[in-house]
Amino acid sequence: MDIKSSEVKNVVDIDVPLAYVKGKPYLNIPKDLYLPPDALEIVLESFEGPLDLLLYLIKSQNLDILELPIAKITDQYIQYIDLMQDLKLELAAEYMLMAATLAEIKSKLLLPTIDEDTSEEEDPRAELIRRLQEYERYKKASIRLDDLPRVDRDFYLTRKVSYQKIQKEEDYERVDLEKLVIVFHKLMQQTKFLTPHDVKKEHLSVREKMTFILNSLKKDNYLDFKNILDITEGKSGLIVSFLAVLELIKLSLIDCVQANYESSIFIKLK
Amino acid sequence: MEKNKIKKIIESLIFSSISPVSSREIKNFFSDEEITIKLIENLILELQEKYMNSGVNLKKVSTGYRFQVSEDCNEWVSNFYPEKPQKYSRALMETLALIIYKQPITRTEIEAVRGVGVSSNIIKTLLEREWIKILGYKDVPGKPAIFGTTKEFLNSHNLVSLNQLPKLDDIVELSDQEKRQLGIFESNTEKTENDDKIKNEYNQENIH
Amino acid sequence: MEKNKIKKIIESLIFSSISPVSSREIKNFFSDEEITIKLIENLILELQEKYMNSGVNLKKVSTGYRFQVSEDCNEWVSNFYPEKPQKYSRALMETLALIIYKQPITRTEIEAVRGVGVSSNIIKTLLEREWIKILGYKDVPGKPAIFGTTKEFLNSHNLVSLNQLPKLDDIVELSDQEKRQLGIFESNTEKTENDDKIKNEYNQENIH
């Protein structure tokens, strides 16, 4: 909103029209508008819709909703709407709709009653009164609601008191091994690692053996090649171990030394 | 286990929890058969007594027990923190009031009573605050969300049940003559009763 | 102000604060001249005594005072909050898969296959879990660490040897739905057939 209420006040002070309603300049706020002059815009802005505005008009004149003097209220309502439009307040379409409704009720009431028996017919104001009452109930409830004690405004909670998280081994969730296989497979596909040539060399058991060998080796410690071999693993086991050693040498992770042709082969970390 | 030890553990559990802790949760936590709900609740009573005159009190809210700053210290705590609490607009409070008293309710139904549109921001704020939640979607074109309040709303207001909320004002009673004049003879009173009935049913079924 | 009231306020301030509260802060908060640091610290001492045998204790840490769960309750509280089973990220799974199948392997080699950097957190997590370990350092510039799997990994997955890892063949037996859950299946049947072929090849050649 571009006009602050203080500015509105200034405008009033220097006798420049406060607003133009239907081309007619308003130097002062109309006397029959019940609102504090120094808070024009604030008041206008603070209505929560047409029902709220109507309720305000009724209450500010100490009228009963049930009386709803429709002619008077309609005129005032329209004046407000005009003011709001002139102040370029964002006006919801609902305000215009209500103006039309009010005008309709007014015209209905002005029509003379033709038949005495139609007293049973609903007063044209009834629906609007019902809506005003309904709205007022919830408006009042919302005010009481706002007065209820609320956390972090009217009362405070203790903060979470800290504690030491005790880590337990079982807390670790295992990885889904099947998923692991698939993940690896996909990776291999992505990188075209899975060419027959490469694959044949990449025996998992060789890889595992390589790790086993590296694990057995301590820094600056020599390990007899024979100790790496495990007879119980059979022929293929021996080949795997041998391949593992060759692969490790190729990767320059280990060194192999032999004092002479007859002596044992020792391996050590590079 | 020794009673005093159980009491200490309950005390530390409630203090270390972000959200209120119920006696049922505590019971389930102790797999010990001998630690009954009754025992736990007795111990909680003892704890409540222990903290009666402290800076913090042990309170029961809708989802369990929690510690909160004692009433006479709230103002001091409030002053200790420079940031001021969020103020909610009238539009938000009115929307909330409608959701509380007329739940389950759709946005269109809220708008019908307020006579004006409800901004999405209001609904968003209320959902984020976890004061309201979407209970489901109405089976009409557009499948509008149906809103209701949460236990968190109760917790945030020191309430155990919606029944503790102030009651809605009754529609002003009219004389029979006035009613006849206005042609609202039956429809209104009937509606009010009906409203109350639905409200009570809702309270009984949902909030306990 | 009455001493007891000051004590209650201090208690509530410390309980409601996110961070520890120092006696200096408390002193500055009370603009009352009579409330000295000495008085505050005496009152805190009294509070510490009050909480001596409670489920929570008032502790002094570097930046002030705060409440902590008492030592004998810590394990109970810790058990009350079960750590959510961690969901492993795709990046972690890929890294682990590469370390398993291509060990001994350096980080650079993992990155070469994955085409993206491996975050230090992933390596750290795997090392902390003791699923992988540093086997040594490669004799190239930068001396990168060489990773391999541990016995602990096998143990924690009920494996005796890596050869017991499931074969792709077994997985192919899964229903389409299960496959989709595992993310093997991209709704594209052509791709699946192709996948299967490669999978079979892979099984025959790689896992013995």
Short mmCIF file of N, CA and C in Angstrom, two decimals, chain A residues 31 35-36 60 73-74 82 91 103 109 117 124 132 134 177 179 193 217 243 254:
data_model
loop_
_atom_site.label_atom_id
_atom_site.label_comp_id
_atom_site.label_asym_id
_atom_site.label_seq_id
_atom_site.Cartn_x
_atom_site.Cartn_y
_atom_site.Cartn_z
N LYS A 31 -19.07 12.43 7.94
CA LYS A 31 -19.40 12.32 9.36
C LYS A 31 -20.04 10.99 9.73
N LEU A 35 -15.17 6.01 11.97
CA LEU A 35 -13.80 5.50 12.08
C LEU A 35 -12.87 6.60 12.52
N PRO A 36 -11.83 6.22 13.26
CA PRO A 36 -10.91 7.24 13.76
C PRO A 36 -10.19 7.88 12.58
N SER A 60 -20.24 -0.44 15.33
CA SER A 60 -19.77 0.91 15.66
C SER A 60 -20.94 1.86 15.88
N ILE A 73 -27.05 0.96 6.32
CA ILE A 73 -25.82 0.17 6.24
C ILE A 73 -25.33 0.07 4.79
N THR A 74 -26.24 -0.08 3.88
CA THR A 74 -25.86 -0.20 2.48
C THR A 74 -25.14 1.06 2.01
N ASP A 82 -15.98 2.82 -1.83
CA ASP A 82 -15.47 3.89 -2.69
C ASP A 82 -14.16 4.44 -2.14
N LEU A 91 -8.82 -4.47 -3.42
CA LEU A 91 -10.18 -4.76 -3.02
C LEU A 91 -10.61 -6.12 -3.59
N ALA A 103 -27.60 -4.09 -2.10
CA ALA A 103 -28.49 -3.30 -2.94
C ALA A 103 -29.75 -4.11 -3.30
N LEU A 109 -36.79 -4.88 -0.07
CA LEU A 109 -37.51 -4.36 1.10
C LEU A 109 -38.36 -3.15 0.73
N ASP A 117 -50.72 -12.64 3.43
CA ASP A 117 -50.37 -14.03 3.78
C ASP A 117 -48.90 -14.37 3.53
N PRO A 124 -35.85 -10.82 3.34
CA PRO A 124 -34.67 -10.86 2.46
C PRO A 124 -33.36 -10.68 3.22
N LEU A 132 -23.82 -13.17 8.96
CA LEU A 132 -23.12 -12.26 9.88
C LEU A 132 -22.97 -12.89 11.25
N GLU A 134 -22.96 -16.07 11.99
CA GLU A 134 -22.03 -17.20 11.89
C GLU A 134 -20.59 -16.68 11.88
N LEU A 177 23.57 -56.83 0.09
CA LEU A 177 24.63 -57.39 -0.75
C LEU A 177 24.21 -57.53 -2.20
N LYS A 179 22.16 -55.70 -3.77
CA LYS A 179 22.18 -54.38 -4.37
C LYS A 179 23.62 -54.00 -4.71
N PHE A 193 34.08 -51.40 -18.51
CA PHE A 193 35.15 -52.16 -17.90
C PHE A 193 34.98 -53.64 -18.22
N LEU A 217 51.24 -58.51 5.44
CA LEU A 217 52.53 -57.84 5.43
C LEU A 217 52.54 -56.65 6.39
N LEU A 243 49.03 -65.60 -8.70
CA LEU A 243 48.57 -64.48 -9.52
C LEU A 243 48.48 -63.20 -8.69
N ILE A 254 54.30 -54.31 -3.83
CA ILE A 254 55.23 -55.14 -3.06
C ILE A 254 56.53 -55.34 -3.84
#
